Structure formats: C-alpha cells, structure tokens
Short mmCIF file of C-alpha atoms in Angstrom, two decimals:
data_model
loop_
_atom_site.label_atom_id
_atom_site.label_comp_id
_atom_site.label_asym_id
_atom_site.label_seq_id
_atom_site.Cartn_x
_atom_site.Cartn_y
_atom_site.Cartn_z
CA GLY A 1 78.22 41.21 0.19
CA GLY A 2 76.67 39.49 3.21
CA ALA A 3 77.53 39.94 6.81
CA ARG A 4 80.86 38.49 7.94
CA GLY A 5 80.60 34.74 8.75
CA PHE A 6 77.22 34.29 7.01
CA ILE A 7 77.16 32.06 3.95
CA PRO A 8 73.92 32.20 1.92
CA LEU A 9 72.37 28.72 1.62
CA LYS A 10 69.96 29.49 -1.18
CA GLY A 11 70.42 27.06 -4.04
CA ARG A 12 73.18 25.09 -2.29
CA ASN A 13 73.20 21.39 -1.45
CA ILE A 14 73.92 21.18 2.25
CA GLY A 15 73.79 17.41 2.47
CA VAL A 16 70.15 17.07 3.44
CA GLU A 17 68.00 14.86 1.18
CA THR A 18 65.09 16.71 -0.30
CA PRO A 19 61.87 15.19 1.22
CA THR A 20 59.38 13.79 -1.25
CA TYR A 21 56.11 11.92 -0.63
CA ARG A 22 53.58 11.10 -3.33
CA GLY A 23 54.35 14.12 -5.42
CA ILE A 24 55.10 16.52 -2.58
CA THR A 25 58.14 18.61 -3.63
CA SER A 26 60.34 21.08 -1.85
CA GLU A 27 60.22 24.44 -3.55
CA GLU A 28 61.52 27.83 -2.65
CA VAL A 29 57.98 28.95 -1.98
CA GLY A 30 57.31 26.04 0.41
CA TRP A 31 55.58 22.67 0.22
CA ALA A 32 53.03 21.94 -2.51
CA PHE A 33 51.17 19.01 -4.07
CA SER A 34 52.18 18.30 -7.62
CA PRO A 35 49.21 18.61 -10.01
CA THR A 36 50.69 15.93 -12.20
CA ALA A 37 51.01 13.25 -9.49
CA PRO A 38 48.84 10.11 -9.96
CA LYS A 39 45.57 9.99 -7.92
CA ILE A 40 43.71 6.93 -6.51
CA ALA A 41 40.07 6.58 -7.75
CA PHE A 42 37.43 3.97 -8.66
CA THR A 43 36.51 3.45 -12.26
CA LEU A 44 32.87 3.59 -13.38
CA ALA A 45 32.87 -0.18 -13.89
CA GLU A 46 34.09 -0.78 -10.34
CA VAL A 47 31.38 1.51 -8.93
CA LEU A 48 28.66 -0.25 -10.92
CA ILE A 49 29.87 -3.69 -9.85
CA THR A 50 29.90 -2.61 -6.19
CA LEU A 51 26.37 -1.20 -6.44
CA GLY A 52 25.22 -4.39 -8.11
CA ILE A 53 26.62 -6.53 -5.27
CA ILE A 54 24.93 -4.29 -2.70
CA GLY A 55 21.64 -4.62 -4.61
CA VAL A 56 21.87 -8.42 -4.71
CA VAL A 57 22.62 -8.64 -0.98
CA ALA A 58 19.71 -6.29 -0.19
CA ALA A 59 17.34 -8.29 -2.38
CA MET A 60 18.33 -11.46 -0.52
CA THR A 61 18.11 -10.09 3.02
CA LEU A 62 15.39 -7.39 3.05
CA PRO A 63 12.37 -9.70 2.47
CA GLY A 64 13.45 -11.82 5.42
CA LEU A 65 13.94 -8.79 7.63
CA ILE A 66 10.54 -7.39 6.64
CA ALA A 67 8.83 -10.75 7.26
CA ASN A 68 10.45 -11.08 10.69
CA TYR A 69 9.33 -7.57 11.59
CA LYS A 70 5.74 -8.35 10.53
CA LYS A 71 5.73 -11.58 12.52
CA HIS A 72 6.97 -9.75 15.59
CA GLU A 73 4.40 -6.98 15.15
CA ILE A 74 1.51 -9.44 14.80
CA ALA A 75 2.56 -11.44 17.85
CA VAL A 76 2.96 -8.29 19.95
CA ARG A 77 -0.45 -6.94 18.91
CA LEU A 78 -2.12 -10.30 19.57
CA LYS A 79 -0.61 -10.44 23.04
CA ALA A 80 -1.77 -6.87 23.73
CA SER A 81 -5.31 -7.74 22.59
CA TYR A 82 -5.35 -10.82 24.79
CA SER A 83 -4.21 -8.69 27.75
CA ILE A 84 -6.93 -6.07 27.17
CA LEU A 85 -9.66 -8.69 26.92
CA SER A 86 -8.33 -10.62 29.93
CA GLN A 87 -8.41 -7.47 32.06
CA MET A 88 -11.93 -6.77 30.86
CA LEU A 89 -12.99 -10.29 31.83
CA THR A 90 -11.35 -10.05 35.26
CA ARG A 91 -13.16 -6.79 36.04
CA ALA A 92 -16.50 -8.15 34.84
CA GLN A 93 -16.04 -11.26 36.99
CA ALA A 94 -15.36 -9.06 40.01
CA ASP A 95 -18.79 -7.50 39.55
CA TYR A 96 -20.87 -10.39 38.22
CA GLY A 97 -19.01 -13.58 39.11
CA ASP A 98 -17.75 -16.23 36.71
CA PRO A 99 -19.30 -16.30 33.22
CA VAL A 100 -21.17 -19.47 34.13
CA HIS A 101 -23.39 -17.19 36.23
CA TRP A 102 -23.82 -14.58 33.51
CA ASP A 103 -27.19 -14.10 31.89
CA PHE A 104 -26.56 -16.32 28.84
CA ASN A 105 -30.09 -17.65 28.81
CA SER A 106 -31.35 -14.22 27.86
CA VAL A 107 -29.34 -14.33 24.64
CA TYR A 108 -32.05 -16.36 22.94
CA GLY A 109 -34.81 -15.99 25.49
CA SER A 110 -38.36 -17.14 25.10
CA GLN A 111 -39.00 -15.17 21.91
CA GLY A 112 -37.34 -16.69 18.87
CA GLY A 113 -36.03 -15.04 15.74
CA MET A 114 -32.63 -13.74 14.74
CA GLU A 115 -33.50 -10.11 15.40
CA ASN A 116 -34.47 -10.74 19.00
CA SER A 117 -31.37 -12.89 19.44
CA LEU A 118 -29.12 -10.10 18.19
CA LYS A 119 -30.72 -7.61 20.53
CA ARG A 120 -30.01 -9.88 23.45
CA ILE A 121 -26.42 -10.42 22.35
CA GLU A 122 -26.09 -6.66 22.17
CA SER A 123 -27.47 -6.39 25.69
CA LEU A 124 -25.05 -9.03 26.97
CA VAL A 125 -21.99 -7.33 25.43
CA GLN A 126 -23.03 -3.92 26.69
CA LYS A 127 -23.40 -5.33 30.19
CA TYR A 128 -20.28 -7.48 30.49
CA PHE A 129 -17.86 -5.97 27.96
CA ILE A 130 -18.31 -2.30 27.17
CA PRO A 131 -18.14 -0.85 30.73
CA TYR A 132 -14.73 -2.47 31.20
CA LEU A 133 -13.11 -1.27 27.98
CA THR A 134 -11.66 2.19 27.40
CA ASN A 135 -10.75 4.16 24.27
CA ILE A 136 -12.87 2.07 21.93
CA GLN A 137 -15.14 2.70 18.98
CA ASP A 138 -18.39 0.88 19.59
CA HIS A 139 -19.95 -0.19 16.28
CA ARG A 140 -22.60 -2.21 18.10
CA ILE A 141 -24.37 -4.92 16.08
CA ALA A 142 -23.38 -4.89 12.41
CA THR A 143 -22.35 -7.00 9.45
CA LEU A 144 -18.84 -6.63 8.07
CA ALA A 145 -20.09 -4.37 5.30
CA GLU A 146 -22.12 -2.21 7.65
CA ALA A 147 -19.08 -1.67 9.88
CA GLY A 148 -16.83 -0.97 6.88
CA TYR A 149 -14.75 -4.14 7.02
CA PRO A 150 -13.59 -6.25 4.06
CA VAL A 151 -14.19 -9.91 3.31
CA TYR A 152 -12.04 -12.28 5.35
CA HIS A 153 -10.21 -15.32 4.02
CA LEU A 154 -8.58 -18.48 5.21
CA ALA A 155 -4.88 -18.92 4.49
CA ASP A 156 -5.62 -20.98 1.36
CA GLY A 157 -7.57 -18.06 -0.13
CA SER A 158 -11.06 -19.42 0.46
CA VAL A 159 -13.75 -17.19 1.94
CA ASP A 160 -15.17 -19.86 4.23
CA ALA A 161 -13.74 -17.92 7.16
CA HIS A 162 -15.61 -19.62 10.01
CA ASN A 163 -18.89 -17.82 9.16
CA LEU A 164 -17.40 -14.37 9.68
CA ASN A 165 -18.24 -13.41 6.07
CA ASP A 166 -21.88 -14.55 6.25
CA LEU A 167 -23.79 -11.53 4.95
CA ASN A 168 -26.76 -12.44 7.11
CA LYS A 169 -24.72 -12.86 10.28
CA ARG A 170 -24.19 -9.84 12.47
CA HIS A 171 -21.64 -9.50 15.21
CA TYR A 172 -21.02 -6.99 17.92
CA VAL A 173 -18.08 -4.99 16.55
CA ILE A 174 -15.60 -3.32 18.93
CA GLU A 175 -12.61 -1.36 17.62
CA PHE A 176 -9.68 -0.61 19.95
CA SER A 177 -7.72 2.63 19.78
CA ASN A 178 -4.72 0.83 18.23
CA GLY A 179 -6.87 -0.41 15.33
CA THR A 180 -7.43 -3.94 16.60
CA THR A 181 -11.03 -5.07 16.04
CA VAL A 182 -12.97 -7.72 17.95
CA PHE A 183 -16.11 -9.29 16.50
CA VAL A 184 -18.26 -10.82 19.26
CA TYR A 185 -20.81 -13.58 18.84
CA VAL A 186 -22.45 -16.19 21.05
CA ASP A 187 -22.41 -19.71 19.65
CA SER A 188 -25.47 -21.84 18.93
CA ALA A 189 -24.85 -24.19 21.84
CA VAL A 190 -26.69 -21.93 24.28
CA GLY A 191 -28.92 -24.04 26.50
CA PHE A 192 -26.79 -27.15 26.07
CA GLY A 193 -24.22 -26.35 28.76
CA THR A 194 -21.42 -25.44 26.32
CA THR A 195 -22.01 -21.75 25.84
CA ASN A 196 -19.03 -19.80 24.50
CA ILE A 197 -18.69 -16.16 23.64
CA ILE A 198 -16.90 -16.23 20.29
CA LEU A 199 -14.25 -13.58 19.64
CA TYR A 200 -12.76 -12.99 16.20
CA ILE A 201 -9.67 -10.84 16.84
CA ASP A 202 -8.22 -8.89 13.90
CA VAL A 203 -5.00 -7.37 15.23
CA ASN A 204 -4.82 -4.63 12.57
CA GLY A 205 -8.48 -4.06 11.81
CA LYS A 206 -9.36 -2.96 8.29
CA LYS A 207 -5.78 -3.23 7.03
CA ASN A 208 -4.75 -6.18 4.88
CA PRO A 209 -4.39 -9.11 4.72
CA ASN A 210 -7.54 -9.95 6.78
CA VAL A 211 -6.63 -13.62 6.77
CA PHE A 212 -7.10 -16.14 9.58
CA GLY A 213 -3.72 -17.18 10.92
CA LYS A 214 -2.01 -14.08 9.53
CA ASP A 215 -3.70 -11.15 11.25
CA THR A 216 -7.01 -12.61 12.44
CA PHE A 217 -7.42 -15.14 15.24
CA PHE A 218 -10.15 -17.16 16.90
CA ALA A 219 -10.74 -16.99 20.66
CA LYS A 220 -13.55 -17.59 23.11
CA ILE A 221 -14.72 -16.94 26.63
CA ASN A 222 -15.73 -20.30 28.03
CA SER A 223 -18.73 -19.97 30.33
CA LYS A 224 -17.77 -23.15 32.20
CA THR A 225 -14.14 -22.34 32.97
CA GLY A 226 -14.53 -18.56 33.04
CA ARG A 227 -11.37 -18.27 30.97
CA LEU A 228 -10.43 -16.35 27.87
CA GLU A 229 -8.68 -18.84 25.61
CA PHE A 230 -7.73 -19.38 22.01
CA TYR A 231 -9.24 -22.38 20.28
CA GLY A 232 -6.83 -25.26 20.73
CA ALA A 233 -5.51 -24.10 24.10
CA GLY A 234 -3.95 -27.04 25.95
CA VAL A 235 -3.30 -29.07 22.80
CA GLY A 236 0.23 -30.31 22.03
CA LYS A 237 2.38 -28.31 19.64
CA ASP A 238 2.42 -30.86 16.80
CA ASP A 239 -1.38 -30.92 16.74
CA LEU A 240 -1.50 -27.13 16.93
CA ILE A 241 0.80 -26.83 13.93
CA GLU A 242 -1.26 -29.26 11.88
CA SER A 243 -4.61 -27.68 12.79
CA CYS A 244 -3.27 -24.17 12.24
CA LYS A 245 -2.10 -25.25 8.79
CA THR A 246 -5.32 -26.95 7.70
CA ARG A 247 -8.09 -24.86 9.26
CA ASN A 248 -6.28 -21.81 10.69
CA ILE A 249 -8.57 -21.96 13.72
CA VAL A 250 -5.95 -22.59 16.42
CA CYS A 251 -3.14 -20.33 15.22
CA GLY A 252 -3.59 -17.95 18.13
CA ALA A 253 -3.10 -20.84 20.55
CA LEU A 254 0.09 -21.82 18.70
CA ILE A 255 1.52 -18.30 18.99
CA MET A 256 0.66 -18.19 22.69
CA HIS A 257 2.15 -21.67 23.19
CA ASP A 258 5.43 -20.44 21.67
CA GLY A 259 5.74 -17.57 24.13
CA TRP A 260 3.94 -14.99 22.02
CA GLU A 261 6.26 -15.51 19.09
CA ILE A 262 5.75 -16.62 15.50
CA THR A 263 8.54 -19.14 15.21
CA ARG A 264 10.25 -20.75 12.21
CA ASP A 265 7.88 -23.74 12.23
CA TYR A 266 4.75 -21.58 12.07
CA PRO A 267 2.84 -23.24 9.21
CA ILE A 268 1.42 -20.11 7.56
CA ASN A 269 3.65 -17.88 5.47
CA ILE A 270 3.66 -14.27 6.68
CA LYS A 271 5.45 -11.77 4.48
#
C-alpha cells in the first residue's frame, strides 16, 4: 500500500553489515549501549596493591625531599643574616671608621665587675649596631631564659654550646623580623689586641632544633680586619668539614665556602 516505486526497508537485509562495537547494537530505536556488555575495572586487590606501592615510594622519597628543603632554607636564612649584619657593619664603619677604632676599651673600662662590663657592652651595641638595623626586637642584655630562648646544644647532644647556655652569662639579644636571633658578646681578649665581637646567629630563633651546625652558627666581627666572618673563614674545606663535625664551631664558614649551600658532604645530619 505504499507509494509507487517505494519499497519499505524496515526489517529487510539490504546487504549492509550491522555495526557493532563493544556491545553497541543497532536497534530500531537507534544506537544504545548493551547493559550486559563486559566492563573494564580494577579489583579491590589491585587498588590496594597500587596504593601500597605509592606508599612505599613516598616513604622512600619524602624524607629526602624534606631534608633537602630544610637544608636549602637554613642556607638561605644564614646568607640573609650575613647580608643584614654586613650592611650594618658597612654603615657603622662609614660613621665611625673600622672597628679597630671603635671604643672597645670602654667595654671593660677602669671599673671591674661583670655588671659594669655588661653595661658597657650594651652601650657598644647600641652605638654601633642598633642604629643601623631596622625592623628588630631589641631584647637588650639578657640571659637565654630572660629572653625566652631554650637551651642550646651541640650536634652530639651535649649542652656545652660554646658558653651560650651559661646561666650567669648575659648577651645582647637582637631578634630580626624574620625570626632570626643574634646573641652579641665581646670576648675576654679585650686589651690584648685580639678583640672580637662574638655573634651567635640562630637562623630560626626560638624554633627547634637550636643546635650548633643545624640552625645556629658562630661568627665574629674582627676588630683588626674590620670584617664580619664566620669562625674558620679562610681554612681549607677538608679542615672545615672535620672541625664542623667535631666542634660545630666553623659550620657557617663551611656553608659559605660551598656557595651558601649545605652540600652532600656536610658532616651534620639535618632532617
């Protein structure tokens, strides 16, 4: 009953292969996915094994990545502290000349006693340091406990941290805006031509570990040379490594020697 010349094709095989692809079938209503076709999926065991492998790889690599980040952070902060103190020294020298001409003799003066000595150290720091530093917290003369700082250690765990922990010894305590703290003292060689202004530099202040060679370093301003330098400056690398390992006193010089990096042969474990 159709129009002349028109042959209905419904239900007839006209020589064209019915397309199929992974369960896709040709139906009168159009194309559709077969609900009974097999699907690709991971089993629970496969998922657990994959997660376990990822966990093992992470456990092996993350500690190293974290340690490398900490080493980089410490070296960067130490370099920044050195730069701040160097600029301070340069500006003070512009006003007062080289440190050899600074008023070191007044540190101990004619009146003896620790209290008078500390007052003179305070006067010296306030004259040559404080005016040339910005954005600092000035704790003035204080012990570690008075300034709110913990006990310091050497890398072997001992508390013989180059006299910094001496409860009877006060230092001039300066805290930078980034948290770095500098403890200032003048050594006992005043009057003997070898006066040094001692600087204990803790690159992250009150935060752990508070250990020499890890986050705390030993520097000085030499009154003869007029230079800010880490103890051990100018010494060969092999000697720096050995001394850093045994006494932790020259570790800052070692980091500076290596281009402000804590390299693979650094003798103190930082993690």
